[in-house]
Amino acid sequence: MAAEHIPGVAIDAFELRRVRIPLVTPFRTSFGTETHRDALLVQAIPKGGASGWGECVADVQPLYSPEYVDGAQQVIERYLIPRVFAANTPKASAIAGLLARVQGHPMAKGALEAAVLDAELRAANVSFGAYLGAARARVDCGVSVGIQTSPELLIDVVAGYLESGYKRIKLKIEPGSDVAFVRAIREHFGSELLLSADANASYSIDNPDHINALTALNPFKLLMLEQPLTADDIPAHARLATMIESPICLDESIVTARSAAYAISIGACKIVNIKPGRVGGYLEAVKVHDVCAANGVPVWCGGMLETGIGRAANVALGAMPNFSLPGDTSASSRYFAQDMTEPFVLEAGTLAVPTGPGIGVDPLPESLREFTTSVQLIRR
Ligand code: SMG
Ligand code: MG
């Protein structure tokens, strides 16, 4: 369903709602440990009809990227919503253009665009999946496993996820917590396991110990090594690709379809992790998908510990044709005892693409009551 055929919807007000939900287990990455998901939900409220919802994936601290959730809320309120209101009834497909003069803040922009797009699709009675051109009704799911205190403990945690049916295991790594952990998992679970590692930019190409560790991963036949080096140095990833055997996947470095095309052209990555928030929204994510498809580079949908709101849209995105590897779109139970929406449930290692209008899910009243920490209403 092409964007041109979806009519715009007049948005009367935006609600910026903060929710804080406990994680079932702390999530440790190379940049810290999270125990809660503190999300900003954007609700686009039309004059009549159903509201649209978008989830901002900015974290509490600016560690994964420069954005952080308080800052995202402020930039949405002060600089983004006024531009949307000034344009009268812009279609979701026009929003990125309206916001382009505001530098950066892709996660804030993406959440606003998602909310407007959801309102439009609900009014047009079109599902996100149909709109994006979903090629399948269910998507394959992997799981991202936080850094554990020992390889033995990691084996137990991974065993639990494999029992649940996850089709790919991604290990978070950092210098000092890498080779022994990857070796333990490969040796324990065998060569058939789809296994990847995500460094979240924690290695340096100038540090011989780091390069030795990444080279020592060669025998473990990783499906991919995700974002080993700093986000702003795509050329260093191209150099690293000539030094190690693990195929490189880029996450933090890919911020637009343009950067994806560049990274691919210089041999910096063989795989791309697509996160809509990181690239400024679902419409840019589709462009990243298309650039990668045109170059024969497989993609998969990343995750930012989304609640059911963001997950619903991600699962629809992950059903596009070139999403040919299992994503970090895990089931609700991997994150939360109680999600913001009806839970996404893993069946045979897959999640169902929602089929209702828009993102196809709504926040549960009891979750809104229990998890909301603040609400800000911004009227036209
Ligand atoms: O949503 O399951 C999830 C998290 C997946 O590992 C994940 N995300 O770099 O890919 C990544 C990280 C970034 C988020 S850490 C809070
Ligand atoms: Mg990553």
Tab-separated table of C-alpha atoms and ligand atoms in Angstrom:
chain	number	residue	atom	x	y	z
A	1	MET	CA	0.000	0.000	0.000
A	2	ALA	CA	1.827	3.087	-1.210
A	3	ALA	CA	1.989	6.078	1.141
A	4	GLU	CA	0.293	8.336	-1.445
A	5	HIS	CA	-2.949	6.382	-1.106
A	6	ILE	CA	-3.300	6.883	2.647
A	7	PRO	CA	-5.086	10.178	3.441
A	8	GLY	CA	-3.636	12.499	6.081
A	9	VAL	CA	-5.388	12.885	9.443
A	10	ALA	CA	-5.781	16.196	11.303
A	11	ILE	CA	-4.057	15.804	14.667
A	12	ASP	CA	-5.625	17.891	17.434
A	13	ALA	CA	-3.161	17.115	20.173
A	14	PHE	CA	-0.199	14.989	21.070
A	15	GLU	CA	0.141	13.253	24.388
A	16	LEU	CA	3.643	12.521	25.650
A	17	ARG	CA	3.412	9.766	28.190
A	18	ARG	CA	6.263	8.297	30.187
A	19	VAL	CA	6.009	4.725	31.375
A	20	ARG	CA	8.442	2.807	33.555
A	21	ILE	CA	8.223	-0.975	33.477
A	22	PRO	CA	10.435	-3.402	35.397
A	23	LEU	CA	12.463	-5.850	33.306
A	24	VAL	CA	12.173	-9.515	34.287
A	25	THR	CA	15.957	-9.681	34.394
A	26	PRO	CA	18.633	-6.946	34.359
A	27	PHE	CA	20.134	-6.359	30.882
A	28	ARG	CA	23.891	-5.736	30.854
A	29	THR	CA	25.677	-4.400	27.787
A	30	SER	CA	29.126	-2.912	27.276
A	31	PHE	CA	27.697	0.458	28.332
A	32	GLY	CA	25.766	-0.432	31.451
A	33	THR	CA	23.012	-2.406	33.148
A	34	GLU	CA	19.311	-1.704	32.813
A	35	THR	CA	16.665	-2.891	35.244
A	36	HIS	CA	13.665	-0.977	33.856
A	37	ARG	CA	12.387	0.195	30.522
A	38	ASP	CA	11.633	3.914	30.856
A	39	ALA	CA	9.810	4.646	27.625
A	40	LEU	CA	8.226	7.698	26.071
A	41	LEU	CA	4.970	6.897	24.294
A	42	VAL	CA	3.662	9.442	21.809
A	43	GLN	CA	-0.054	9.457	21.189
A	44	ALA	CA	-1.353	11.357	18.145
A	45	ILE	CA	-4.935	12.342	18.942
A	46	PRO	CA	-7.074	13.170	15.893
A	47	LYS	CA	-10.260	15.244	15.942
A	48	GLY	CA	-12.267	12.050	15.618
A	49	GLY	CA	-11.333	8.407	15.323
A	50	ALA	CA	-8.619	6.314	16.827
A	51	SER	CA	-5.394	7.663	18.279
A	52	GLY	CA	-2.077	6.655	16.815
A	53	TRP	CA	0.802	5.451	18.986
A	54	GLY	CA	4.564	5.658	18.632
A	55	GLU	CA	7.285	4.565	21.027
A	56	CYS	CA	10.474	6.566	21.438
A	57	VAL	CA	13.396	4.191	21.925
A	58	ALA	CA	15.769	6.695	23.515
A	59	ASP	CA	17.288	5.341	26.690
A	60	VAL	CA	17.465	7.069	30.077
A	61	GLN	CA	21.167	7.865	29.541
A	62	PRO	CA	22.896	8.903	26.301
A	63	LEU	CA	25.127	5.810	26.138
A	64	TYR	CA	23.875	3.782	23.175
A	65	SER	CA	23.511	7.013	21.189
A	66	PRO	CA	23.521	10.751	21.973
A	67	GLU	CA	19.758	10.742	22.560
A	68	TYR	CA	18.201	10.275	25.995
A	69	VAL	CA	14.553	10.085	26.885
A	70	ASP	CA	14.164	13.370	28.811
A	71	GLY	CA	15.909	15.193	25.969
A	72	ALA	CA	13.774	13.440	23.360
A	73	GLN	CA	10.623	14.531	25.160
A	74	GLN	CA	11.846	18.102	25.316
A	75	VAL	CA	12.843	18.258	21.661
A	76	ILE	CA	9.504	16.752	20.630
A	77	GLU	CA	7.607	19.311	22.687
A	78	ARG	CA	9.660	22.396	21.803
A	79	TYR	CA	10.857	21.831	18.262
A	80	LEU	CA	9.097	18.954	16.540
A	81	ILE	CA	5.393	19.219	17.409
A	82	PRO	CA	5.278	22.970	16.592
A	83	ARG	CA	6.563	22.172	13.083
A	84	VAL	CA	3.967	19.471	12.606
A	85	PHE	CA	1.151	21.751	13.812
A	86	ALA	CA	2.387	24.612	11.625
A	87	ALA	CA	1.949	22.398	8.571
A	88	ASN	CA	-1.762	21.948	9.243
A	89	THR	CA	-2.536	18.330	8.301
A	90	PRO	CA	0.750	16.822	7.132
A	91	LYS	CA	0.774	13.214	6.068
A	92	ALA	CA	3.162	10.938	7.931
A	93	SER	CA	5.166	10.667	4.726
A	94	ALA	CA	5.811	14.446	4.879
A	95	ILE	CA	6.906	14.584	8.508
A	96	ALA	CA	10.584	13.703	8.048
A	97	GLY	CA	10.844	16.552	5.544
A	98	LEU	CA	9.150	19.007	7.915
A	99	LEU	CA	11.541	18.055	10.696
A	100	ALA	CA	14.703	17.939	8.596
A	101	ARG	CA	15.927	21.390	9.674
A	102	VAL	CA	16.131	20.142	13.246
A	103	GLN	CA	19.520	18.449	13.423
A	104	GLY	CA	19.809	14.940	14.834
A	105	HIS	CA	17.275	13.467	17.275
A	106	PRO	CA	16.236	10.565	15.041
A	107	MET	CA	14.581	8.654	17.894
A	108	ALA	CA	12.430	11.642	18.813
A	109	LYS	CA	11.492	12.252	15.174
A	110	GLY	CA	10.809	8.585	14.552
A	111	ALA	CA	8.394	8.329	17.483
A	112	LEU	CA	6.402	11.329	16.310
A	113	GLU	CA	6.240	10.044	12.735
A	114	ALA	CA	5.190	6.595	13.977
A	115	ALA	CA	2.298	8.044	15.995
A	116	VAL	CA	0.991	10.046	13.033
A	117	LEU	CA	1.444	7.101	10.678
A	118	ASP	CA	-0.453	4.836	13.071
A	119	ALA	CA	-3.341	7.336	13.272
A	120	GLU	CA	-3.473	7.500	9.456
A	121	LEU	CA	-3.393	3.755	9.017
A	122	ARG	CA	-6.097	3.233	11.650
A	123	ALA	CA	-8.312	5.801	9.916
A	124	ALA	CA	-7.684	4.076	6.568
A	125	ASN	CA	-8.228	0.626	8.127
A	126	VAL	CA	-4.848	-0.581	6.850
A	127	SER	CA	-2.419	-2.604	8.961
A	128	PHE	CA	1.208	-1.606	9.363
A	129	GLY	CA	2.206	-4.923	7.809
A	130	ALA	CA	0.032	-4.405	4.724
A	131	TYR	CA	1.306	-0.836	4.392
A	132	LEU	CA	4.956	-1.920	4.565
A	133	GLY	CA	4.465	-4.832	2.190
A	134	ALA	CA	4.862	-7.669	4.673
A	135	ALA	CA	5.953	-10.831	2.899
A	136	ARG	CA	5.035	-13.208	5.730
A	137	ALA	CA	2.536	-13.583	8.574
A	138	ARG	CA	5.096	-14.475	11.225
A	139	VAL	CA	8.688	-13.409	11.799
A	140	ASP	CA	11.649	-15.447	13.067
A	141	CYS	CA	12.925	-14.318	16.434
A	142	GLY	CA	16.279	-14.311	18.085
A	143	VAL	CA	17.188	-13.088	21.523
A	144	SER	CA	19.874	-10.707	22.711
A	145	VAL	CA	21.538	-12.032	25.856
A	146	GLY	CA	23.148	-9.601	28.269
A	147	ILE	CA	26.696	-10.013	29.586
A	148	GLN	CA	26.737	-12.556	32.424
A	149	THR	CA	29.187	-12.920	35.297
A	150	SER	CA	30.568	-16.262	34.063
A	151	PRO	CA	30.472	-18.501	30.980
A	152	GLU	CA	28.730	-21.197	33.073
A	153	LEU	CA	25.911	-18.844	33.968
A	154	LEU	CA	25.665	-17.738	30.335
A	155	ILE	CA	25.211	-21.381	29.263
A	156	ASP	CA	22.243	-21.680	31.664
A	157	VAL	CA	20.664	-18.459	30.416
A	158	VAL	CA	21.097	-19.422	26.752
A	159	ALA	CA	19.726	-22.920	27.427
A	160	GLY	CA	16.553	-21.351	28.792
A	161	TYR	CA	16.070	-19.190	25.709
A	162	LEU	CA	16.718	-22.120	23.357
A	163	GLU	CA	14.114	-24.144	25.253
A	164	SER	CA	11.653	-21.314	24.627
A	165	GLY	CA	12.350	-21.707	20.910
A	166	TYR	CA	14.474	-18.702	19.955
A	167	LYS	CA	16.130	-19.248	16.585
A	168	ARG	CA	19.269	-17.203	17.074
A	169	ILE	CA	21.329	-16.264	20.094
A	170	LYS	CA	23.137	-12.941	20.251
A	171	LEU	CA	25.702	-12.508	22.995
A	172	LYS	CA	26.559	-9.072	24.259
A	173	ILE	CA	30.333	-8.816	24.522
A	174	GLU	CA	32.942	-6.294	25.636
A	175	PRO	CA	36.724	-6.440	25.959
A	176	GLY	CA	37.449	-8.949	28.712
A	177	SER	CA	34.027	-10.647	28.414
A	178	ASP	CA	34.264	-12.056	24.930
A	179	VAL	CA	36.269	-15.074	23.744
A	180	ALA	CA	35.675	-17.316	26.784
A	181	PHE	CA	31.928	-16.626	26.657
A	182	VAL	CA	31.574	-17.208	22.914
A	183	ARG	CA	33.700	-20.363	23.123
A	184	ALA	CA	31.604	-21.747	25.992
A	185	ILE	CA	28.371	-21.279	24.058
A	186	ARG	CA	29.723	-22.653	20.789
A	187	GLU	CA	31.253	-25.702	22.481
A	188	HIS	CA	28.194	-26.398	24.632
A	189	PHE	CA	25.496	-25.944	21.991
A	190	GLY	CA	27.363	-27.034	18.857
A	191	SER	CA	28.013	-25.740	15.385
A	192	GLU	CA	24.372	-25.623	14.232
A	193	LEU	CA	23.370	-22.839	16.639
A	194	LEU	CA	22.921	-19.480	14.910
A	195	LEU	CA	25.214	-17.423	17.136
A	196	SER	CA	26.211	-13.791	16.912
A	197	ALA	CA	27.959	-11.266	19.155
A	198	ASP	CA	27.271	-7.571	19.700
A	199	ALA	CA	30.052	-5.341	21.032
A	200	ASN	CA	28.149	-2.055	21.062
A	201	ALA	CA	31.195	-0.194	19.778
A	202	SER	CA	33.422	-1.202	22.694
A	203	TYR	CA	36.552	-2.255	20.736
A	204	SER	CA	39.255	-0.076	19.217
A	205	ILE	CA	41.059	-0.874	15.982
A	206	ASP	CA	44.151	0.773	17.489
A	207	ASN	CA	44.289	-1.580	20.474
A	208	PRO	CA	46.224	-4.779	19.665
A	209	ASP	CA	44.574	-6.659	22.568
A	210	HIS	CA	41.168	-5.832	21.154
A	211	ILE	CA	42.124	-6.998	17.681
A	212	ASN	CA	43.593	-10.204	19.118
A	213	ALA	CA	40.339	-10.904	20.919
A	214	LEU	CA	38.233	-10.274	17.816
A	215	THR	CA	40.558	-12.491	15.767
A	216	ALA	CA	40.277	-15.207	18.425
A	217	LEU	CA	36.539	-15.342	17.651
A	218	ASN	CA	37.277	-16.677	14.139
A	219	PRO	CA	37.020	-20.399	15.017
A	220	PHE	CA	33.544	-19.947	16.496
A	221	LYS	CA	31.935	-19.198	13.121
A	222	LEU	CA	29.749	-16.339	14.254
A	223	LEU	CA	26.772	-15.539	12.062
A	224	MET	CA	27.918	-11.957	12.529
A	225	LEU	CA	29.890	-9.626	14.771
A	226	GLU	CA	27.756	-6.557	15.424
A	227	GLN	CA	29.192	-3.052	15.733
A	228	PRO	CA	32.653	-3.833	17.075
A	229	LEU	CA	34.029	-0.284	16.664
A	230	THR	CA	32.937	3.276	17.279
A	231	ALA	CA	29.776	4.370	15.468
A	232	ASP	CA	31.295	7.274	13.566
A	233	ASP	CA	34.139	5.276	12.007
A	234	ILE	CA	32.657	3.250	9.170
A	235	PRO	CA	36.035	3.075	7.324
A	236	ALA	CA	37.630	1.400	10.368
A	237	HIS	CA	35.028	-1.361	10.058
A	238	ALA	CA	36.069	-1.852	6.428
A	239	ARG	CA	39.691	-2.245	7.581
A	240	LEU	CA	38.680	-4.601	10.367
A	241	ALA	CA	36.732	-6.704	7.859
A	242	THR	CA	40.039	-7.557	6.152
A	243	MET	CA	41.569	-8.637	9.491
A	244	ILE	CA	38.915	-11.003	10.905
A	245	GLU	CA	36.689	-13.777	9.578
A	246	SER	CA	33.427	-12.953	11.376
A	247	PRO	CA	31.066	-11.090	9.024
A	248	ILE	CA	30.506	-7.566	10.312
A	249	CYS	CA	26.996	-6.263	10.935
A	250	LEU	CA	26.537	-2.554	11.596
A	251	ASP	CA	24.033	-1.165	14.081
A	252	GLU	CA	25.008	2.210	15.642
A	253	SER	CA	26.861	3.341	12.468
A	254	ILE	CA	23.801	3.084	10.224
A	255	VAL	CA	21.798	6.255	10.785
A	256	THR	CA	20.290	6.790	7.302
A	257	ALA	CA	19.831	4.890	4.047
A	258	ARG	CA	22.778	6.981	2.809
A	259	SER	CA	25.104	5.691	5.522
A	260	ALA	CA	23.974	2.134	4.747
A	261	ALA	CA	24.808	2.604	1.066
A	262	TYR	CA	28.198	4.065	1.992
A	263	ALA	CA	29.075	1.318	4.481
A	264	ILE	CA	28.158	-1.383	1.971
A	265	SER	CA	30.080	0.328	-0.842
A	266	ILE	CA	33.365	0.331	1.086
A	267	GLY	CA	32.978	-3.194	2.449
A	268	ALA	CA	32.358	-2.148	6.053
A	269	CYS	CA	29.493	-4.594	6.599
A	270	LYS	CA	27.880	-7.683	5.120
A	271	ILE	CA	24.703	-7.433	7.230
A	272	VAL	CA	22.690	-4.496	8.593
A	273	ASN	CA	20.685	-4.248	11.816
A	274	ILE	CA	17.726	-1.942	11.177
A	275	LYS	CA	16.258	-0.038	14.102
A	276	PRO	CA	13.604	2.464	13.035
A	277	GLY	CA	14.360	4.821	15.929
A	278	ARG	CA	18.059	4.958	15.099
A	279	VAL	CA	17.358	6.006	11.487
A	280	GLY	CA	14.570	8.500	12.267
A	281	GLY	CA	11.475	6.395	11.677
A	282	TYR	CA	9.820	3.533	9.836
A	283	LEU	CA	9.842	5.293	6.481
A	284	GLU	CA	13.624	5.767	6.538
A	285	ALA	CA	13.909	2.175	7.818
A	286	VAL	CA	12.133	1.041	4.653
A	287	LYS	CA	14.700	2.975	2.612
A	288	VAL	CA	17.533	1.274	4.489
A	289	HIS	CA	15.855	-2.068	3.769
A	290	ASP	CA	15.605	-1.202	0.076
A	291	VAL	CA	19.227	-0.051	-0.247
A	292	CYS	CA	20.425	-3.236	1.431
A	293	ALA	CA	18.148	-5.412	-0.724
A	294	ALA	CA	19.453	-3.748	-3.886
A	295	ASN	CA	22.996	-4.618	-2.789
A	296	GLY	CA	22.246	-8.179	-1.708
A	297	VAL	CA	22.868	-7.336	1.953
A	298	PRO	CA	20.510	-9.139	4.369
A	299	VAL	CA	18.933	-7.139	7.195
A	300	TRP	CA	17.214	-7.928	10.472
A	301	CYS	CA	15.188	-5.899	12.912
A	302	GLY	CA	17.033	-4.747	16.009
A	303	GLY	CA	15.489	-4.051	19.376
A	304	MET	CA	15.598	-1.366	22.056
A	305	LEU	CA	13.705	-3.227	24.785
A	306	GLU	CA	10.475	-1.895	23.293
A	307	THR	CA	7.121	-2.313	24.941
A	308	GLY	CA	4.352	-3.919	22.895
A	309	ILE	CA	3.713	-0.575	21.171
A	310	GLY	CA	7.114	-0.377	19.506
A	311	ARG	CA	7.336	-4.143	19.151
A	312	ALA	CA	4.112	-4.322	17.116
A	313	ALA	CA	5.492	-1.971	14.485
A	314	ASN	CA	8.913	-3.663	14.535
A	315	VAL	CA	7.393	-7.090	13.942
A	316	ALA	CA	5.500	-5.684	10.924
A	317	LEU	CA	8.722	-4.138	9.605
A	318	GLY	CA	10.520	-7.439	10.140
A	319	ALA	CA	8.061	-9.138	7.784
A	320	MET	CA	9.415	-7.208	4.786
A	321	PRO	CA	11.124	-9.425	2.199
A	322	ASN	CA	14.796	-8.636	2.871
A	323	PHE	CA	14.501	-9.182	6.644
A	324	SER	CA	15.970	-12.620	6.104
A	325	LEU	CA	17.683	-13.175	9.458
A	326	PRO	CA	15.970	-13.600	12.861
A	327	GLY	CA	15.565	-10.261	14.641
A	328	ASP	CA	15.991	-9.056	18.218
A	329	THR	CA	12.184	-8.871	18.290
A	330	SER	CA	11.737	-11.244	21.210
A	331	ALA	CA	8.509	-12.136	23.021
A	332	SER	CA	7.068	-9.836	25.681
A	333	SER	CA	7.972	-12.390	28.372
A	334	ARG	CA	11.694	-11.979	27.601
A	335	TYR	CA	11.396	-8.406	28.899
A	336	PHE	CA	8.346	-7.869	31.062
A	337	ALA	CA	6.062	-9.760	33.417
A	338	GLN	CA	3.356	-7.397	32.173
A	339	ASP	CA	3.686	-5.536	28.879
A	340	MET	CA	1.961	-2.295	27.837
A	341	THR	CA	-0.158	-4.303	25.381
A	342	GLU	CA	-1.446	-7.832	25.101
A	343	PRO	CA	1.755	-9.854	25.182
A	344	PHE	CA	3.603	-10.948	22.066
A	345	VAL	CA	3.943	-14.707	22.479
A	346	LEU	CA	6.635	-16.851	20.878
A	347	GLU	CA	5.350	-19.814	18.884
A	348	ALA	CA	7.873	-22.096	17.191
A	349	GLY	CA	10.435	-19.303	17.465
A	350	THR	CA	8.226	-16.785	15.686
A	351	LEU	CA	5.964	-13.839	16.505
A	352	ALA	CA	2.762	-13.103	14.593
A	353	VAL	CA	2.597	-9.887	12.586
A	354	PRO	CA	-0.428	-7.975	13.937
A	355	THR	CA	-3.237	-7.744	11.394
A	356	GLY	CA	-5.522	-5.073	12.902
A	357	PRO	CA	-5.578	-1.469	11.647
A	358	GLY	CA	-2.360	0.495	12.238
A	359	ILE	CA	0.076	-1.194	14.594
A	360	GLY	CA	-2.796	-3.525	15.525
A	361	VAL	CA	-2.379	-3.303	19.292
A	362	ASP	CA	-3.481	-0.853	22.000
A	363	PRO	CA	-2.101	-0.082	25.420
A	364	LEU	CA	-3.953	-1.986	28.140
A	365	PRO	CA	-5.792	0.327	30.575
A	366	GLU	CA	-4.305	-1.501	33.566
A	367	SER	CA	-0.769	-1.136	32.183
A	368	LEU	CA	-1.339	2.568	31.539
A	369	ARG	CA	-2.494	2.915	35.155
A	370	GLU	CA	0.296	0.881	36.633
A	371	PHE	CA	3.299	2.104	34.655
A	372	THR	CA	2.605	5.743	33.756
A	373	THR	CA	4.923	8.170	35.525
A	374	SER	CA	3.878	11.392	33.763
A	375	VAL	CA	1.562	12.686	31.046
A	376	GLN	CA	1.974	15.865	29.028
A	377	LEU	CA	-0.772	16.979	26.640
A	378	ILE	CA	0.196	19.371	23.853
A	379	ARG	CA	-2.762	20.859	21.995
A	380	ARG	CA	-2.703	22.460	18.605
B	1	SMG	O1	15.188	-5.251	22.434
B	1	SMG	O2	15.903	-7.257	22.866
B	1	SMG	C1	16.079	-6.043	22.735
B	1	SMG	C2	17.469	-5.519	22.938
B	1	SMG	C3	18.341	-5.880	21.809
B	1	SMG	O3	20.663	-5.943	22.165
B	1	SMG	C4	19.706	-5.264	21.905
B	1	SMG	N1	19.801	-3.938	21.714
B	1	SMG	O4	22.848	-2.737	20.377
B	1	SMG	O5	21.416	-4.037	19.517
B	1	SMG	C5	21.803	-3.355	20.470
B	1	SMG	C6	21.046	-3.251	21.766
B	1	SMG	C7	20.840	-1.828	22.102
B	1	SMG	C8	19.948	-1.580	23.240
B	1	SMG	S1	20.675	-1.815	24.747
B	1	SMG	C9	19.572	-1.021	25.779
B	2	MG	MG	23.496	-3.689	18.578
